[in-house]
Short mmCIF file of the C-alpha atoms (twelve columns), coordinates in Angstrom:
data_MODEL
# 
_entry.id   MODEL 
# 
loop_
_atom_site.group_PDB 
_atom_site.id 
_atom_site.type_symbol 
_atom_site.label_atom_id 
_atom_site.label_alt_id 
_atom_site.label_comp_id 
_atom_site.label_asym_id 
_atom_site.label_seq_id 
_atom_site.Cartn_x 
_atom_site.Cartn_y 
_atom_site.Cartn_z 
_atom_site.pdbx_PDB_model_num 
ATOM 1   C CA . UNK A 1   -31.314 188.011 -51.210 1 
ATOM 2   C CA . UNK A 2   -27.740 187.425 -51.881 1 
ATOM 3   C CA . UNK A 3   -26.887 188.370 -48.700 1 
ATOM 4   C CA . UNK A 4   -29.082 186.158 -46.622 1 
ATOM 5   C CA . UNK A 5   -26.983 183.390 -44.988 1 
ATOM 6   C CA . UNK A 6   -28.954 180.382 -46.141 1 
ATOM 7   C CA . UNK A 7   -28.302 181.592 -49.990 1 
ATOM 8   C CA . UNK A 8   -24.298 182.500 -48.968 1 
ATOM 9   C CA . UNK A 9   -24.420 178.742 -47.505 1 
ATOM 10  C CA . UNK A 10  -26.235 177.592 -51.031 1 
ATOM 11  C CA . UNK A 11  -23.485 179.476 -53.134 1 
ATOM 12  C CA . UNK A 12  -20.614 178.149 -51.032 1 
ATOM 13  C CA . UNK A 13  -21.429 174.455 -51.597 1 
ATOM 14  C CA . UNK A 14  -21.710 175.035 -55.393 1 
ATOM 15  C CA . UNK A 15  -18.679 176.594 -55.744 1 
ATOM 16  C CA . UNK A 16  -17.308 173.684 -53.508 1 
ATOM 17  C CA . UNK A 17  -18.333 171.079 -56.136 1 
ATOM 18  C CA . UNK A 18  -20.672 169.489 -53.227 1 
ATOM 19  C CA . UNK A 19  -24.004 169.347 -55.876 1 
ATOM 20  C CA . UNK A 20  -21.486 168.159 -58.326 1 
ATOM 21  C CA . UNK A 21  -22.477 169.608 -62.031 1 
ATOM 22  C CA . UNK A 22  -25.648 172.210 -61.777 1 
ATOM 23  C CA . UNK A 23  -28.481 170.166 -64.055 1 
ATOM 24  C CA . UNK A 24  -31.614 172.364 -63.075 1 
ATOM 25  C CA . UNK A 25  -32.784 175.122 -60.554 1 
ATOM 26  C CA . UNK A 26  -36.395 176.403 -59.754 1 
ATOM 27  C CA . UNK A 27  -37.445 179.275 -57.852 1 
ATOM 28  C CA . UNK A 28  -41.270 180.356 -56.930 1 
ATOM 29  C CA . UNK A 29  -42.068 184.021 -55.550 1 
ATOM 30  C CA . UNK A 30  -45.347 184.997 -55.185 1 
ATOM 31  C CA . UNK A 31  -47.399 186.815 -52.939 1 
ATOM 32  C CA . UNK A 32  -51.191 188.075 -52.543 1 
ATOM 33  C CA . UNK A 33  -50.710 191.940 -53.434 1 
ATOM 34  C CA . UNK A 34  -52.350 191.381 -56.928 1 
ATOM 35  C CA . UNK A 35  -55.819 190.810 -55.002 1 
ATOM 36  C CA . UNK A 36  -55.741 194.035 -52.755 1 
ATOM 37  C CA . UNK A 37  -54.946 196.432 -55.891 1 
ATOM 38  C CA . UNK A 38  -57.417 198.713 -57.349 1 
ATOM 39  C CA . UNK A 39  -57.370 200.311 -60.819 1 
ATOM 40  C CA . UNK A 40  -55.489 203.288 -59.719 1 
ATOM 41  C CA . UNK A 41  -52.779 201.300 -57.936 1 
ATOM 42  C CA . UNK A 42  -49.504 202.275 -60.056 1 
ATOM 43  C CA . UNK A 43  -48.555 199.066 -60.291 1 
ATOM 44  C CA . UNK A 44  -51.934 197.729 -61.323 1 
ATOM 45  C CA . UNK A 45  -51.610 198.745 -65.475 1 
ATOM 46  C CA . UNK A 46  -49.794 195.825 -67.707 1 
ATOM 47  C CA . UNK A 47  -47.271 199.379 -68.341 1 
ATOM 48  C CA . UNK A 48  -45.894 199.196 -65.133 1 
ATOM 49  C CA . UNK A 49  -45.690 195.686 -64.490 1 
ATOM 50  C CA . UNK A 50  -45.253 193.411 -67.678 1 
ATOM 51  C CA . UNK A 51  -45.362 189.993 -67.266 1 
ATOM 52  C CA . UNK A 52  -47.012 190.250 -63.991 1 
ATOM 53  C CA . UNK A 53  -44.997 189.084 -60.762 1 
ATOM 54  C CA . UNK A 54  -42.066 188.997 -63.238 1 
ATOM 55  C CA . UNK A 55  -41.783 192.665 -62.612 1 
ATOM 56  C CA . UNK A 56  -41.631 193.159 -58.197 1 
ATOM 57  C CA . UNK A 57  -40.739 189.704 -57.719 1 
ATOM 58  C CA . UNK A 58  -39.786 187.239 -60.365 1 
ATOM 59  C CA . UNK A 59  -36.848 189.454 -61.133 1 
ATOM 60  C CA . UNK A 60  -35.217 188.358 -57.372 1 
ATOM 61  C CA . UNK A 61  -35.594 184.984 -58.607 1 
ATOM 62  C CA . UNK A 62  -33.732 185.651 -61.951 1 
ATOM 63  C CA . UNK A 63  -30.815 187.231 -60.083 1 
ATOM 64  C CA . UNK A 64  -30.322 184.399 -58.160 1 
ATOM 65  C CA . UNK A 65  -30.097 182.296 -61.287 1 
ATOM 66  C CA . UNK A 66  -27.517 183.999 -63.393 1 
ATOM 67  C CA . UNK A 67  -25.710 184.699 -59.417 1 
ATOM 68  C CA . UNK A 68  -25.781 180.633 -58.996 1 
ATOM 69  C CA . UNK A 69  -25.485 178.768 -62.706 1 
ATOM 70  C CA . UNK A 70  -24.516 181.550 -65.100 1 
ATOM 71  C CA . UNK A 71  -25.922 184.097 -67.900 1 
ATOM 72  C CA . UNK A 72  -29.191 182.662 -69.401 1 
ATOM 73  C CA . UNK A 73  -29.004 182.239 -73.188 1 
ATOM 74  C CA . UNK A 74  -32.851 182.213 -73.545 1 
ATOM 75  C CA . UNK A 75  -36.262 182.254 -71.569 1 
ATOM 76  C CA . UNK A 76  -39.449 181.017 -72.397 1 
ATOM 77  C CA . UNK A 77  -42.271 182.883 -70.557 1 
ATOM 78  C CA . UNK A 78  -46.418 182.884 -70.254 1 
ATOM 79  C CA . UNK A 79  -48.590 185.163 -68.484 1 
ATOM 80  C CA . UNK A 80  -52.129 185.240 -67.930 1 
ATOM 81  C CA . UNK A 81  -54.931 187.442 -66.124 1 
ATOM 82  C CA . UNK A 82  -57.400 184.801 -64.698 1 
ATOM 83  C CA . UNK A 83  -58.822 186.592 -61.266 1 
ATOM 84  C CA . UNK A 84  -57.408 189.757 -61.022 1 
ATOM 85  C CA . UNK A 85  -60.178 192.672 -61.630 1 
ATOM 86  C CA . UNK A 86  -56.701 195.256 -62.403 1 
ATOM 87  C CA . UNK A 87  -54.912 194.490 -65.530 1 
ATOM 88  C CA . UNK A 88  -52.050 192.785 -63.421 1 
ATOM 89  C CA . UNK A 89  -51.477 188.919 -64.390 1 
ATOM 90  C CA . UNK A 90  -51.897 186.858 -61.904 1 
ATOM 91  C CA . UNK A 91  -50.220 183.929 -62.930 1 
ATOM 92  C CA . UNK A 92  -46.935 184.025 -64.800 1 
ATOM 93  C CA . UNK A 93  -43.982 181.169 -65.293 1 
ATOM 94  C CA . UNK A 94  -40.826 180.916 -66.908 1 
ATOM 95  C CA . UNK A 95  -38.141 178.368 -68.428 1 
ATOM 96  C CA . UNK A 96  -34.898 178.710 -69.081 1 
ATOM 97  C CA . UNK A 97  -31.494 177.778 -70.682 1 
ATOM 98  C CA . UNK A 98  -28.148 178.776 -69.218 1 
ATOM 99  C CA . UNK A 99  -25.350 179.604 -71.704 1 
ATOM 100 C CA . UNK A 100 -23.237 176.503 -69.657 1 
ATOM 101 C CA . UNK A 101 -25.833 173.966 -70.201 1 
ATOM 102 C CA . UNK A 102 -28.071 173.812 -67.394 1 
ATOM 103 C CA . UNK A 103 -32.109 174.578 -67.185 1 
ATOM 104 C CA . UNK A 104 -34.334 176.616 -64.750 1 
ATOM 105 C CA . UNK A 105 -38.155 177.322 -64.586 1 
ATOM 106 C CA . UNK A 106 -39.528 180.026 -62.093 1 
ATOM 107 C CA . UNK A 107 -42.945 181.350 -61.217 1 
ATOM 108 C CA . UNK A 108 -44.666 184.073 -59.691 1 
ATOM 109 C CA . UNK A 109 -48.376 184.566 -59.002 1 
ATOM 110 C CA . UNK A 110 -49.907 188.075 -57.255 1 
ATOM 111 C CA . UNK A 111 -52.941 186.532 -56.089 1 
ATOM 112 C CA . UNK A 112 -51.868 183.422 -54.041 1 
ATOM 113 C CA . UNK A 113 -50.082 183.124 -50.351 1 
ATOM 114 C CA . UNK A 114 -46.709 184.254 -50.056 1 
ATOM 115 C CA . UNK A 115 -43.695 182.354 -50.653 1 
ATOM 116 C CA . UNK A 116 -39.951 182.656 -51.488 1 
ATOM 117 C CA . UNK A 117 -38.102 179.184 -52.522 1 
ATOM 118 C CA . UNK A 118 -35.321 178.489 -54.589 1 
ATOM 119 C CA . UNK A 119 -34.105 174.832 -55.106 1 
ATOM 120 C CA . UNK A 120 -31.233 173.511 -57.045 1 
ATOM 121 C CA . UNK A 121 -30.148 170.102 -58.278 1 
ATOM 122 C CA . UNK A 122 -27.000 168.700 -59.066 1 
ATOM 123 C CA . UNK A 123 -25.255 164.890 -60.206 1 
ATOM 124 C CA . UNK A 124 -24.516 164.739 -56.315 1 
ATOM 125 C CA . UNK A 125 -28.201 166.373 -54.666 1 
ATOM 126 C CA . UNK A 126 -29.775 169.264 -54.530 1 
ATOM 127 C CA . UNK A 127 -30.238 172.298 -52.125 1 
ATOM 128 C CA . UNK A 128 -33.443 174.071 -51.333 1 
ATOM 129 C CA . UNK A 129 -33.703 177.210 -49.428 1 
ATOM 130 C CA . UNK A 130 -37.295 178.141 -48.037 1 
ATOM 131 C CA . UNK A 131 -38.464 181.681 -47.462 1 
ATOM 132 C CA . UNK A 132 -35.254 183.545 -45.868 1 
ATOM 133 C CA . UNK A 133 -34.189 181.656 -43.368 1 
ATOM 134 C CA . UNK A 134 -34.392 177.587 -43.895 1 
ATOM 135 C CA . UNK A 135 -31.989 175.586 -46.423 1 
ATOM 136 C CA . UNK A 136 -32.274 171.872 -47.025 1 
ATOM 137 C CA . UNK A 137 -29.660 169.817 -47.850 1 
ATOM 138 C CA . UNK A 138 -30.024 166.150 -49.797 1 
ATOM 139 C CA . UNK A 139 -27.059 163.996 -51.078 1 
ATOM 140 C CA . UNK A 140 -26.931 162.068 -53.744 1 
ATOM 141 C CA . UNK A 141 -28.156 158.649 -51.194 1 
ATOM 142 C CA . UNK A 142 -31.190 160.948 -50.232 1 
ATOM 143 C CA . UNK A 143 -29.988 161.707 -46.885 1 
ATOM 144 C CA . UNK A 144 -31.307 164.987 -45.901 1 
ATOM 145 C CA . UNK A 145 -30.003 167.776 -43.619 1 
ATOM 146 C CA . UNK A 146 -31.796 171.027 -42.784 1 
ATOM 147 C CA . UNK A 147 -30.407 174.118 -41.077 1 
ATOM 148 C CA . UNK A 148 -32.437 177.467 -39.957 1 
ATOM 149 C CA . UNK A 149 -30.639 180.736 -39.490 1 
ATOM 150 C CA . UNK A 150 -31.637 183.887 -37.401 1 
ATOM 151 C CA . UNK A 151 -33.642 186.589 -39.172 1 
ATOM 152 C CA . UNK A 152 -31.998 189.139 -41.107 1 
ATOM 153 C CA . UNK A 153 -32.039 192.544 -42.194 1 
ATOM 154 C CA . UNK A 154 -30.789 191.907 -45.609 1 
ATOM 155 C CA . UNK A 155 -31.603 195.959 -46.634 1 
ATOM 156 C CA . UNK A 156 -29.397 196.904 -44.300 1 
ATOM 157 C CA . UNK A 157 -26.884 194.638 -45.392 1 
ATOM 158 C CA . UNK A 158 -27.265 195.695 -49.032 1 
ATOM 159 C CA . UNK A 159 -26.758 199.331 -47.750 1 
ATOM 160 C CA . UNK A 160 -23.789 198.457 -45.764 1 
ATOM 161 C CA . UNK A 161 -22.404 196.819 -48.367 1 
ATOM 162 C CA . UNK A 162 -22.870 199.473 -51.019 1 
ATOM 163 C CA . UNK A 163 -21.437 202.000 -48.068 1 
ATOM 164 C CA . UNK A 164 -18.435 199.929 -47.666 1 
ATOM 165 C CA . UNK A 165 -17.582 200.021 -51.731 1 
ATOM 166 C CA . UNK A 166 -18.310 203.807 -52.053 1 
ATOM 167 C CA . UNK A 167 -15.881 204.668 -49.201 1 
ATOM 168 C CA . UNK A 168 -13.253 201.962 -50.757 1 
ATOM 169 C CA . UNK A 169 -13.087 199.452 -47.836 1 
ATOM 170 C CA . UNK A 170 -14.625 196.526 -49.564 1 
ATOM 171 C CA . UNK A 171 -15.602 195.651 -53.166 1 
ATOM 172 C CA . UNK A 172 -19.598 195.530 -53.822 1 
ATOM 173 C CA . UNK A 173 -20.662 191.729 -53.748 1 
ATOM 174 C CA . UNK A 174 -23.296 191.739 -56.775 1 
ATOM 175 C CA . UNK A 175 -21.432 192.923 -60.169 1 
ATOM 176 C CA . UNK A 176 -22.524 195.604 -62.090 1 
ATOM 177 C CA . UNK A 177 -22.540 192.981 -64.858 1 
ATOM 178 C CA . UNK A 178 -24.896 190.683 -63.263 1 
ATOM 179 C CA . UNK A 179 -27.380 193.515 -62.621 1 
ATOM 180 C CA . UNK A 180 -27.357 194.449 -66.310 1 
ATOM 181 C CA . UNK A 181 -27.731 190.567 -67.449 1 
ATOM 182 C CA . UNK A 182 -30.726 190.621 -65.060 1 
ATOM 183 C CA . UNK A 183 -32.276 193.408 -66.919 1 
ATOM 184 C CA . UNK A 184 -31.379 192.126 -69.982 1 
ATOM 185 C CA . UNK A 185 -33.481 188.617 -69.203 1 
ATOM 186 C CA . UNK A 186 -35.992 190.402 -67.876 1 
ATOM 187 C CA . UNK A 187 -36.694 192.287 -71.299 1 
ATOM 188 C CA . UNK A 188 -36.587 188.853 -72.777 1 
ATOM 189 C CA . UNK A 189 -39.419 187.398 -70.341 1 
ATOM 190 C CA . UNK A 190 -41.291 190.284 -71.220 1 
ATOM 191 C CA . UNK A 191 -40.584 190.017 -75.178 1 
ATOM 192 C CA . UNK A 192 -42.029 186.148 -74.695 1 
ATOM 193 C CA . UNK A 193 -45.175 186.958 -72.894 1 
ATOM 194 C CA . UNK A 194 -45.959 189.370 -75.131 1 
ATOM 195 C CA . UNK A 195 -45.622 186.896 -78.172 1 
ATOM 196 C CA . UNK A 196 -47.558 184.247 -76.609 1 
ATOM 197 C CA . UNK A 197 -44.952 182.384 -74.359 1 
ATOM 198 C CA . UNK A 198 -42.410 181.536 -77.514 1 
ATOM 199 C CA . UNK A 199 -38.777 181.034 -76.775 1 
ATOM 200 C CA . UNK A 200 -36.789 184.186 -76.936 1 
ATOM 201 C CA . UNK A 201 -32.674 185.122 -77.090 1 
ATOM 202 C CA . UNK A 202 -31.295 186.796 -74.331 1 
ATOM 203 C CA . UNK A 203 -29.987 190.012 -76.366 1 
ATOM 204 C CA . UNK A 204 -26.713 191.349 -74.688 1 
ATOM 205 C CA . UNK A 205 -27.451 195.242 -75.980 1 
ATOM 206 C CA . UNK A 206 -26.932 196.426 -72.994 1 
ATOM 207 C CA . UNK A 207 -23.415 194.491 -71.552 1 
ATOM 208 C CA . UNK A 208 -22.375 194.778 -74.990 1 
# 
């Protein structure tokens, strides 16, 4: 998803200084797969998919985090199976602190309608992107602005991307770095829901 326009357009103006200092971002992806699983499904089995959504979809929302406000010191995560008949959770959240000061929470369910937002506030407004394609834009005086961009193929981009780097034209956009910290949060969100939703450290095992 870093390569959709809308969240290019949302990176720009933070890096701009138009949200002024990041305070707090939330993100939501979710989606109804959880319902249409049966027990042989390979995703089905708490083994394959810890924390739930976390695992196919949460973790898009987590790279988007550390991509827009920085590593994240610590999560705090809960999980629960309340309809599902597979041992998928259907209902997971998440909250957490960035190393620079700022906070997040994120959720993802597997037996709901699908969605994709991410929304970020600042000391001068806040953005919001919606699904892929529509960003909202609100000053600090409430005024809002919203802007909707043509669909795209953002695998191919990825792939183009990656193609570009290999044949040393262009440097990959999404550090090797980030990807790591993203796995290393993930293990965290997964440590927490497995102790009950308590606040865990970030470990840096694998960067470091």
């Amino acid at each position: 998803r870093r390569f959709l326009p809308a969240y290019a357009e949302m990176k720009r103006l933070i890096a701009a200084g138009s949200l002024g200092e990041v305070l707090h971002l939330e993100g939501n992806f979710s989606g109804n797969f959880g319902l249409g699983y049966s027990p042989g499904a390979w995703r089905a089995p708490q083994a394959e998919s810890p924390a739930g959504g976390m695992t196919a979809m949460g973790i898009h929302i987590i790279d988007a985090f550390l991509d827009l406000a920085g590593p994240i010191a610590s999560i705090r995560c809960e999980s629960q199976r309340k309809v599902l008949a597979v041992e998928l959770d259907d209902t997971t959240s998440a909250f957490v602190r960035f190393a620079g000061g700022a906070t997040g929470c994120m959720s993802t369910l597997t037996a709901t309608g699908r969605i994709v937002r991410l929304q970020l506030f600042g000391t001068r407004g806040w953005l919001h992107m919606l699904d892929h394609h529509i960003l909202e834009i609100c000053d600090i005086d409430g005024k809002l602005r919203r802007l909707e961009y043509p669909p795209l193929d953002i695998e191919r981009a990825e792939l183009e991307a990656f193609a570009d780097a290999v044949a040393g034209t262009a440097s990959y956009p999404v550090p090797v770095e980030d990807a790591i910290h993203g796995v290393e949060v993930m293990q965290a969100a997964i440590r927490s829901a497995a102790g009950g939703g308590e606040r865990v450290a970030v470990d840096a095992q694998l960067s470091g």
